[in-house]
CSV table of C-alpha atoms in Angstrom, one decimal:
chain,number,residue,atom,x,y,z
E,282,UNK,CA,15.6,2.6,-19.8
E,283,UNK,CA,16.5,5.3,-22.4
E,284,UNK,CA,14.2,4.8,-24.7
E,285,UNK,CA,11.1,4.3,-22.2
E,286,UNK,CA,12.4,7.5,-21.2
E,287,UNK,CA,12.4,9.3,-24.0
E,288,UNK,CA,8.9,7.6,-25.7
E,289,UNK,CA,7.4,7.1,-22.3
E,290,UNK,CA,7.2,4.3,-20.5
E,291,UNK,CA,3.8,2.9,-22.5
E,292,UNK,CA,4.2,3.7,-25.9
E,293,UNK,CA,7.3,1.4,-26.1
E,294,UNK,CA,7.1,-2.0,-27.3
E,295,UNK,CA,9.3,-5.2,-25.9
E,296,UNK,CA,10.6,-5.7,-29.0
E,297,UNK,CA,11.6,-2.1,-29.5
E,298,UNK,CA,13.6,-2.6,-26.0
E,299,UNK,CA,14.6,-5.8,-27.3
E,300,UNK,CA,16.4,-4.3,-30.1
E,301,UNK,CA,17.7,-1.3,-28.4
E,302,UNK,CA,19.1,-3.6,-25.7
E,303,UNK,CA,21.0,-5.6,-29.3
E,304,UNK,CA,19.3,-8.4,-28.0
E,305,UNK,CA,15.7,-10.8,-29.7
E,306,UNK,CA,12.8,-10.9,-28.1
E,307,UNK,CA,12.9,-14.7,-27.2
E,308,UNK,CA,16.2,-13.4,-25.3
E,309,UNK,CA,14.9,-10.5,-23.7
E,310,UNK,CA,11.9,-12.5,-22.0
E,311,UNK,CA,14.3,-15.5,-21.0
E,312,UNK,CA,16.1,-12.4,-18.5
E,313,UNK,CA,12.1,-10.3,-17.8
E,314,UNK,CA,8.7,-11.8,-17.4
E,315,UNK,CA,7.7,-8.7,-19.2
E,316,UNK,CA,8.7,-4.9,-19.5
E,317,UNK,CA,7.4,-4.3,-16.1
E,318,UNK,CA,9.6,-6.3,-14.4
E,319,UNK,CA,12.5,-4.5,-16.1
E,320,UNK,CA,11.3,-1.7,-13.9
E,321,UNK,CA,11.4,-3.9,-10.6
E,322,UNK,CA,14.4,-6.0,-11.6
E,323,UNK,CA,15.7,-4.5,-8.1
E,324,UNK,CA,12.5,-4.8,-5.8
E,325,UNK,CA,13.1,-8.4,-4.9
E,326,UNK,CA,17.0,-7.1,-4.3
E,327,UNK,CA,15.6,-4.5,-1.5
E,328,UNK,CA,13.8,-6.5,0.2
E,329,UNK,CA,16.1,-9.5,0.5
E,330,UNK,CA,18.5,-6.9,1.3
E,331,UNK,CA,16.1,-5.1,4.4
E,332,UNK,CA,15.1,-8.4,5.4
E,333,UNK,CA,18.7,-9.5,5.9
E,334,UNK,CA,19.1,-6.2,8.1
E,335,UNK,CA,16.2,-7.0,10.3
E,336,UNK,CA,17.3,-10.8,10.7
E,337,UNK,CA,20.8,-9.3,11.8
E,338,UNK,CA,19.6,-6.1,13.9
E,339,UNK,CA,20.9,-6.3,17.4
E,340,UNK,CA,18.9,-8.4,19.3
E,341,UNK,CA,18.0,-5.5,21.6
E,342,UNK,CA,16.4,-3.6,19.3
E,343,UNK,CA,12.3,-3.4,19.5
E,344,UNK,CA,10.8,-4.7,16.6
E,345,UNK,CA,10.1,-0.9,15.2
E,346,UNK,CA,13.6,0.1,16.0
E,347,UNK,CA,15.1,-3.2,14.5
E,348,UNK,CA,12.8,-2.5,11.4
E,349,UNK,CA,13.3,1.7,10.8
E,350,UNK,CA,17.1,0.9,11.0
E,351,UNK,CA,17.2,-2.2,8.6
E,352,UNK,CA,14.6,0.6,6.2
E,353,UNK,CA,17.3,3.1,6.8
E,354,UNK,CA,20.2,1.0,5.9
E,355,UNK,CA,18.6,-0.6,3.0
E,356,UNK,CA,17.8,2.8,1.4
E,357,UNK,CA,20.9,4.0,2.4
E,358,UNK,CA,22.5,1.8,-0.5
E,359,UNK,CA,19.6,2.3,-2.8
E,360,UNK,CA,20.1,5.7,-2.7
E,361,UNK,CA,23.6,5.1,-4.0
E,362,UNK,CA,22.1,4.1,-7.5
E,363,UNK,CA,21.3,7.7,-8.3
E,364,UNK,CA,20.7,9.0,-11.5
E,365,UNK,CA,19.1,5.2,-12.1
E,366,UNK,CA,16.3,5.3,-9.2
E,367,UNK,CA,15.3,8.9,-9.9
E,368,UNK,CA,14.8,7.7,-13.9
E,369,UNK,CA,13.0,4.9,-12.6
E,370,UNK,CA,10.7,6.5,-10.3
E,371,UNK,CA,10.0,9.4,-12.9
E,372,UNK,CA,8.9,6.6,-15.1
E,373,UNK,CA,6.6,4.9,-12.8
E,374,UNK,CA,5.0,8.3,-12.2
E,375,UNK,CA,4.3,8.3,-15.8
E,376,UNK,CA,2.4,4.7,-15.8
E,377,UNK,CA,-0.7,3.9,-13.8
E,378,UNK,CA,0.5,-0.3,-14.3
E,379,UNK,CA,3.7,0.7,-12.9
E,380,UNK,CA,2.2,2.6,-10.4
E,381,UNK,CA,0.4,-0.9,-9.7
E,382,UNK,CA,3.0,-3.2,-9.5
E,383,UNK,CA,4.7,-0.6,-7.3
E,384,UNK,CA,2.0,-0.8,-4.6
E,385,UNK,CA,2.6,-4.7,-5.0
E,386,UNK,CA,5.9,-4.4,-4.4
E,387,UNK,CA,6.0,-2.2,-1.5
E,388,UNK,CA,2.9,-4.8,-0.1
E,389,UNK,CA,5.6,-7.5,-0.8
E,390,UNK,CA,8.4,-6.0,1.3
E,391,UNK,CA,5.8,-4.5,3.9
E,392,UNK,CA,4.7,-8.4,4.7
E,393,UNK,CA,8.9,-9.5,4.2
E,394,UNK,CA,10.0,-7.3,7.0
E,395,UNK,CA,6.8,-8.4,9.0
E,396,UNK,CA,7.6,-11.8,8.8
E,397,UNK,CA,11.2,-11.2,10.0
E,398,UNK,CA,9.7,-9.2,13.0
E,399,UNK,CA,8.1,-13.0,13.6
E,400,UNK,CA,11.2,-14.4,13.8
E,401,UNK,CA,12.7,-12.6,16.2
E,402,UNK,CA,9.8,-12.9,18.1
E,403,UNK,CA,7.2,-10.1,17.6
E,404,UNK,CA,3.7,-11.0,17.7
E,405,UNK,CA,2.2,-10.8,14.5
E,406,UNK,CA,0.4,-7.7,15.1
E,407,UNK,CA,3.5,-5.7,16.6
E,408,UNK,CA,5.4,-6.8,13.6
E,409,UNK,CA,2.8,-5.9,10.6
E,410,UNK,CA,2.7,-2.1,12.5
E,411,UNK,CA,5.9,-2.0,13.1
E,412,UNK,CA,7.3,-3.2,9.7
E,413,UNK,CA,4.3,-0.7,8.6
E,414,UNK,CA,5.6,2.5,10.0
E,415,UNK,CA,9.2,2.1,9.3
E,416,UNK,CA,8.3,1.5,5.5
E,417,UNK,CA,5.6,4.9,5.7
E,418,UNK,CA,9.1,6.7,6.9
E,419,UNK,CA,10.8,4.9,4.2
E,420,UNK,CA,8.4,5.7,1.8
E,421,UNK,CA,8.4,9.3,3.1
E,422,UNK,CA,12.1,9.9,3.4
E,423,UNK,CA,12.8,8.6,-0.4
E,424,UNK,CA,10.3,10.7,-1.7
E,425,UNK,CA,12.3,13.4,0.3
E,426,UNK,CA,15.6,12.4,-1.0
E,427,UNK,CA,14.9,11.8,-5.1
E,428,UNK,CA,13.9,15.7,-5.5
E,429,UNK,CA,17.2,16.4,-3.1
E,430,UNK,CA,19.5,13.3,-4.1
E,431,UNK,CA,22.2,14.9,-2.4
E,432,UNK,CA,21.5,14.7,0.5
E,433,UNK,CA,22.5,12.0,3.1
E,434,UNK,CA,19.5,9.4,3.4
E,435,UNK,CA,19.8,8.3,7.2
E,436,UNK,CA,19.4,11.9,7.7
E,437,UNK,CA,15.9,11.9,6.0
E,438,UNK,CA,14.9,8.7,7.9
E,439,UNK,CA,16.0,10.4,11.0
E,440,UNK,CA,13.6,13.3,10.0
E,441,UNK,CA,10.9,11.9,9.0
E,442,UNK,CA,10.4,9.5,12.2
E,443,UNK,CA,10.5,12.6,13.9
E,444,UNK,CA,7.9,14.5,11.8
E,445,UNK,CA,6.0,11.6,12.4
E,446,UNK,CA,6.5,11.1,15.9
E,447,UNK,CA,5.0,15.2,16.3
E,448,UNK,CA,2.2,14.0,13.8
E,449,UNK,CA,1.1,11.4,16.6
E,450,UNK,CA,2.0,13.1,19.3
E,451,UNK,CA,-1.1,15.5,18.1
E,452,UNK,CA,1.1,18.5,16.6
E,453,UNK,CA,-1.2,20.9,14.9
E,454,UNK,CA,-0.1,22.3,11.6
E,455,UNK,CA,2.1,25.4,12.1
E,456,UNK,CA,0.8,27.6,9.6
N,126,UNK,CA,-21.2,-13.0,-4.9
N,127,UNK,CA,-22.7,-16.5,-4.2
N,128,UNK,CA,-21.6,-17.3,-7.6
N,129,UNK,CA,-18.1,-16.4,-6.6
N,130,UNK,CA,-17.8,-18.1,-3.7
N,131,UNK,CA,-19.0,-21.3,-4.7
N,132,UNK,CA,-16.7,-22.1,-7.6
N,133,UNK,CA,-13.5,-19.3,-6.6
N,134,UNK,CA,-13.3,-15.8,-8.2
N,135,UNK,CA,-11.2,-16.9,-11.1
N,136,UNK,CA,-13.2,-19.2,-12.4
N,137,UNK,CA,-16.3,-17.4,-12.6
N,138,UNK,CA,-16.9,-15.3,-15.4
N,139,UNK,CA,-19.0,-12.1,-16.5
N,140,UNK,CA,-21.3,-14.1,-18.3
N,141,UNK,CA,-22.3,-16.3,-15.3
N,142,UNK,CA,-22.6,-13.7,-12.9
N,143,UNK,CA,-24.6,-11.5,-15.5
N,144,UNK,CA,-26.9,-14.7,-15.9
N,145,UNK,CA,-27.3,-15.8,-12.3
N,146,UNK,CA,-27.8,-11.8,-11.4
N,147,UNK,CA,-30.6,-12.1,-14.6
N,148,UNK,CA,-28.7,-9.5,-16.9
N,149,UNK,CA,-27.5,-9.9,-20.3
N,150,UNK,CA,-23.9,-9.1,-20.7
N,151,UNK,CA,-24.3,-5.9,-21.9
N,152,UNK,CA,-26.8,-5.1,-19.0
N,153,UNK,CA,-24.0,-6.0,-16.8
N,154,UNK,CA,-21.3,-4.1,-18.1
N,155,UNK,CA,-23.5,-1.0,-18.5
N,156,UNK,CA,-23.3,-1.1,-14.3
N,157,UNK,CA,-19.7,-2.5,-14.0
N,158,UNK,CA,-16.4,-2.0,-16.1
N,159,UNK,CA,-15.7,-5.7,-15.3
N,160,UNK,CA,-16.2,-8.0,-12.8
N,161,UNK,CA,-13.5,-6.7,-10.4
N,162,UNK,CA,-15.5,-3.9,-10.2
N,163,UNK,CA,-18.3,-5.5,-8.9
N,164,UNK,CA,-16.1,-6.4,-5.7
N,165,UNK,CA,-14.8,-3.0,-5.5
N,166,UNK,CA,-18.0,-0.9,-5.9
N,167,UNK,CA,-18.0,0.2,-1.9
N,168,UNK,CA,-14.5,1.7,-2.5
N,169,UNK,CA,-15.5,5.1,-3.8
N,170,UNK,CA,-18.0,5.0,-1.1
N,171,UNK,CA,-15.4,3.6,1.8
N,172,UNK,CA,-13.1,6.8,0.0
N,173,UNK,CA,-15.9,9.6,0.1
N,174,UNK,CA,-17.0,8.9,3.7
N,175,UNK,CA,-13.7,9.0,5.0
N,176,UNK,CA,-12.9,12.1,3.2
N,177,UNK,CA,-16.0,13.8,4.3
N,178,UNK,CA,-15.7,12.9,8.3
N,179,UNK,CA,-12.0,14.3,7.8
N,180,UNK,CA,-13.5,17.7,6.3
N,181,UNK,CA,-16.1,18.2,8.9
N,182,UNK,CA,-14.0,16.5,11.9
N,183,UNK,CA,-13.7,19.5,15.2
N,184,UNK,CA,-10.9,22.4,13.7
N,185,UNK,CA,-8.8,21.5,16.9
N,186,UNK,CA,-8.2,17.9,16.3
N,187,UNK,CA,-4.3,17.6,14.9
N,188,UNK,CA,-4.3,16.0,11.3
N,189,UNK,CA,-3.7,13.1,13.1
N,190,UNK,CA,-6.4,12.9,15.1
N,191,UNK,CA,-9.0,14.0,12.6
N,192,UNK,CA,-7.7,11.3,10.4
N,193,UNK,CA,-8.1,8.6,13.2
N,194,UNK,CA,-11.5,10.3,14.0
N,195,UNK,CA,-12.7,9.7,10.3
N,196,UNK,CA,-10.9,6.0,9.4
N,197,UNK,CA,-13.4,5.2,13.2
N,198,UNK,CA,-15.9,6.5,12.1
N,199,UNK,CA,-16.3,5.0,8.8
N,200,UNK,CA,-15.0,1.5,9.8
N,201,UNK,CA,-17.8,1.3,11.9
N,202,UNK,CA,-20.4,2.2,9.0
N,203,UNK,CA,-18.5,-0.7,7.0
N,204,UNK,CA,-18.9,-3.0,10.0
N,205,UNK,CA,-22.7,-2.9,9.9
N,206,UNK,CA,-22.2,-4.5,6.2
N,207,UNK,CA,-21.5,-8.0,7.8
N,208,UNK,CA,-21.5,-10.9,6.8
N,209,UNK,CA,-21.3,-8.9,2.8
N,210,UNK,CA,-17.7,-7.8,4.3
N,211,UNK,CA,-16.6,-10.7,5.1
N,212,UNK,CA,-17.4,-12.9,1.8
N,213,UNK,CA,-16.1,-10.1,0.2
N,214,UNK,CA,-12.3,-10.1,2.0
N,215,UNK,CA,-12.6,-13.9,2.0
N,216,UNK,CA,-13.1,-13.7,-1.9
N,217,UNK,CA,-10.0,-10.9,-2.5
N,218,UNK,CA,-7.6,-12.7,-0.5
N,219,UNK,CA,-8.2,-15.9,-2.9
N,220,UNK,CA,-7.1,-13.9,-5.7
N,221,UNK,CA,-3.7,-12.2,-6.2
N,222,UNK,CA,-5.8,-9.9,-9.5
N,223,UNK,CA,-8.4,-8.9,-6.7
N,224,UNK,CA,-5.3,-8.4,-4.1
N,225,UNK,CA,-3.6,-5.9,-6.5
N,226,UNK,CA,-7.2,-3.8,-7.0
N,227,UNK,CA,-7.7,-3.9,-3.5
N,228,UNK,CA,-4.1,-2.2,-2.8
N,229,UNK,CA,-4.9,-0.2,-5.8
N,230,UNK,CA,-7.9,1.3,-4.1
N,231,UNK,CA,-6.3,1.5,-0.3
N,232,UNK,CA,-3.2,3.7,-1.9
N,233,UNK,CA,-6.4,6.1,-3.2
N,234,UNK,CA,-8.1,6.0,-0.3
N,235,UNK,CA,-4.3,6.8,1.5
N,236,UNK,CA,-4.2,9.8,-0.9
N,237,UNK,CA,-7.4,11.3,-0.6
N,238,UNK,CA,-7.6,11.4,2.8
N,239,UNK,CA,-3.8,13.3,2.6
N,240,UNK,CA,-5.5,15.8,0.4
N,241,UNK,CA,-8.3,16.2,3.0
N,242,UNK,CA,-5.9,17.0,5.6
N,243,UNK,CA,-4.2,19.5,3.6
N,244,UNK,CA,-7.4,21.1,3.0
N,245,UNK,CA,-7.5,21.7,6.5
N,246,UNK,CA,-3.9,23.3,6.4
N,247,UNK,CA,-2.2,20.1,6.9
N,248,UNK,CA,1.3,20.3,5.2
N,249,UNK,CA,1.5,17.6,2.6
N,250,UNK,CA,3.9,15.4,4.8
N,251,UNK,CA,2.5,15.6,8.0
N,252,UNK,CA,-0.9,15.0,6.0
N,253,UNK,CA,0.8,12.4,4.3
N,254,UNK,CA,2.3,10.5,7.2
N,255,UNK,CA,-0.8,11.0,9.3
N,256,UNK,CA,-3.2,9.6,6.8
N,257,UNK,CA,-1.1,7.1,6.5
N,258,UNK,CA,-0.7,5.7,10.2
N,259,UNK,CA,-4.3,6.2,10.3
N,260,UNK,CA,-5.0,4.2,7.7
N,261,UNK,CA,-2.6,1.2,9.0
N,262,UNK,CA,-4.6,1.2,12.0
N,263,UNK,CA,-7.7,1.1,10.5
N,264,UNK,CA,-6.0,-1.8,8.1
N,265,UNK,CA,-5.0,-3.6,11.1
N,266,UNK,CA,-8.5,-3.2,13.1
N,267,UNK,CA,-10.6,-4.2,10.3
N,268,UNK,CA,-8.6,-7.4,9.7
N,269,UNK,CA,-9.0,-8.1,13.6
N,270,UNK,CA,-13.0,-7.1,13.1
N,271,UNK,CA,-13.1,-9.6,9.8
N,272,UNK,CA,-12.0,-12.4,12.6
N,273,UNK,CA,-14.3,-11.3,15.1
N,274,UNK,CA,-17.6,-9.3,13.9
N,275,UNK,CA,-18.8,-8.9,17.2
N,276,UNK,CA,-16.8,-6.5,18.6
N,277,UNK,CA,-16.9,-3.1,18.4
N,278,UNK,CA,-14.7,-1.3,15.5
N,279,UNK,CA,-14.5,1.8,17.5
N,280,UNK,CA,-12.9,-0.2,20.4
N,281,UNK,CA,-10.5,-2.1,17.8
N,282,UNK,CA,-9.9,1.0,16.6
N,283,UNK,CA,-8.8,2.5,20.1
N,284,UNK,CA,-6.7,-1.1,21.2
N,285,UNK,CA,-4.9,-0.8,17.9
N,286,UNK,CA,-4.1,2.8,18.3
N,287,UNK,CA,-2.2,2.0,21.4
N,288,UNK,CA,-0.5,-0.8,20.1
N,289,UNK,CA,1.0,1.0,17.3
N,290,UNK,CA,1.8,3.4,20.6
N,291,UNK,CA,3.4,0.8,22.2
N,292,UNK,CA,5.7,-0.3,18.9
N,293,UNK,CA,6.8,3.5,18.7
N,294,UNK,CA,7.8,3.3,21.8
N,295,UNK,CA,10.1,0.3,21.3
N,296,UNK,CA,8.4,-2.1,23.4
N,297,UNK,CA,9.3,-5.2,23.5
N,298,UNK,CA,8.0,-8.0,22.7
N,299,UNK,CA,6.2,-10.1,25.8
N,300,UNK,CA,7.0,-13.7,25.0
C-alpha cells in the first residue's frame, strides 16, 4: 500500500510489492489474483457484511428502509478503517483499472443487497431500486465522510437521504 | 453483430468480424479501438443526447426533473433502435468483459449528466444524486422495455418513476 502510494498505483510491479511485502511472487499470487485485488481484498467483506444486515433488519422495515439502514451500518464500520480507506480510495482515483473494478464491485454489492430484498420478499423490481438508492446515499455519504473522516457516518447517511429526498421532491437549487 | 451472436462474443475475434464486415484488419481498427468498441459505439451518442436534453430542458424544472426529462427523452430515441438494442444487451450480458465496459460507460454517462446539472446551477450533490436516481430509473425501464419492445419507454419511464416513489416511501411489499 506504501509503495503504490508513493510510485503510484501503475507504475509498481507485483514483484516489487512482493518484495516489499518480504514475501516471492509465487507467494504473493497464492493470497491475490493480482495487484488489483489487493485493492478490493475488503469489497467481498462489505458486502457479505451489508447483506448480513439486510437478512437481519427487522422484519418491519420496507425494503428501502431495511436496505439504507444495513448501507448505514455497514459503512458505519468501514469507516472505522480510516487512514487505510482514504489511502485506498486516493489510489483508485489515481487508476482508470481501479476505477473499473470499483464500478464492478459496487455492481456486485448493488445486485447482493437486491437479492436479499428477494428474500424477504420484495419483488424484484422494488428490491434492485431500493437496494439502488440506498447504495447512491452510500455512495454519496462516503464520499462526504473521506474529505471529513471525522465525522460520524450515520449522520452523513442521515443527510444525504434527506438531500435526496428534496432532490425528488423537485427542490430547485438554492443559489 | 450476426457474427457475435451466432458463435458468443468471446469466441469471435477481430479478424472474423473484419472479414465477414469485408475489412482488412487494419480497416477495422482504423474505425474501432477493438471489438468492444464496436458494441459500445452508441455510448458517446446515448451520453451526448442526454447531456444535450439536460442543457436545453425548461429553466424551471428541478435538477431532478430535468434529468428525468432528458434520461425519457433519450430512452425513447434508443427504443426506435429495436431489435439492434436488443441483440446488443443479449450479447453484453453473455460476457462479464462486455459487462464491465458497459458499467464503464453507464458511470460516464452518470457523470456527465451531473456536470450538466451543475451547469444549470445544480450543486454537485444534488446534481450528483439527481443524475443518479434518474439514471436508475432509466436503468430499470430500459431493462423492462428490452423484455417488452412494444411498450412505450415514456410510459415505463413514468410507472418506474412511481415505483421508486413508492420504495422511498417504505411501501411494503404486496405479496
Amino acid at each position: 500500500m506504501e509503495l503504490l502510494r508513493e510510485h503510484g498505483y501503475d507504475a509498481v510491479t507485483v514483484a516489487e510489492i512482493a518484495e516489499r511485502a518480504g514475501l516471492t511472487r509465487r507467494t504473493f499470487f497464492n493470497h491475490f489474483d493480482d495487484k488489483r485485488d489487493l485493492l478490493f481484498a475488503g469489497a467481498q467483506d462489505l458486502q457479505d457484511t451489508t447483506v448480513h444486515f439486510v437478512t437481519t433488519a427487522a422484519p418491519e422495515l420496507s425494503p428501502f428502509d431495511a436496505a439504507l439502514e444495513a448501507f448505514t451500518r455497514a459503512g458505519a464500520m468501514l469507516a472505522e478503517l480510516v487512514p487505510f480507506e482514504r489511502q485506498r480510495r486516493t489510489l483508485i482515483d489515481s487508476s482508470q483499472a481501479l476505477q473499473e473494478r470499483d464500478l464492478v464491485k459496487a455492481a456486485s454489492l448493488v445486485n447482493a443487497v437486491a437479492r436479499a430484498l428477494q428474500v424477504r420478499g420484495a419483488p424484484a423490481g422494488q428490491a434492485r431500486l431500493s437496494a439502488a438508492t440506498a447504495h447512491e446515499i452510500f455512495r454519496a455519504a462516503y464520499e462526504r465522510w473521506s474529505t471529513a473522516p471525522a465525522s460520524d457516518f450515520s449522520e452523513l447517511m442521515h443527510s444525504t437521504e434527506a438531500d435526496l429526498r428534496a432532490a425528488l421532491a423537485g427542490e430547485q437549487p438554492s443559489d
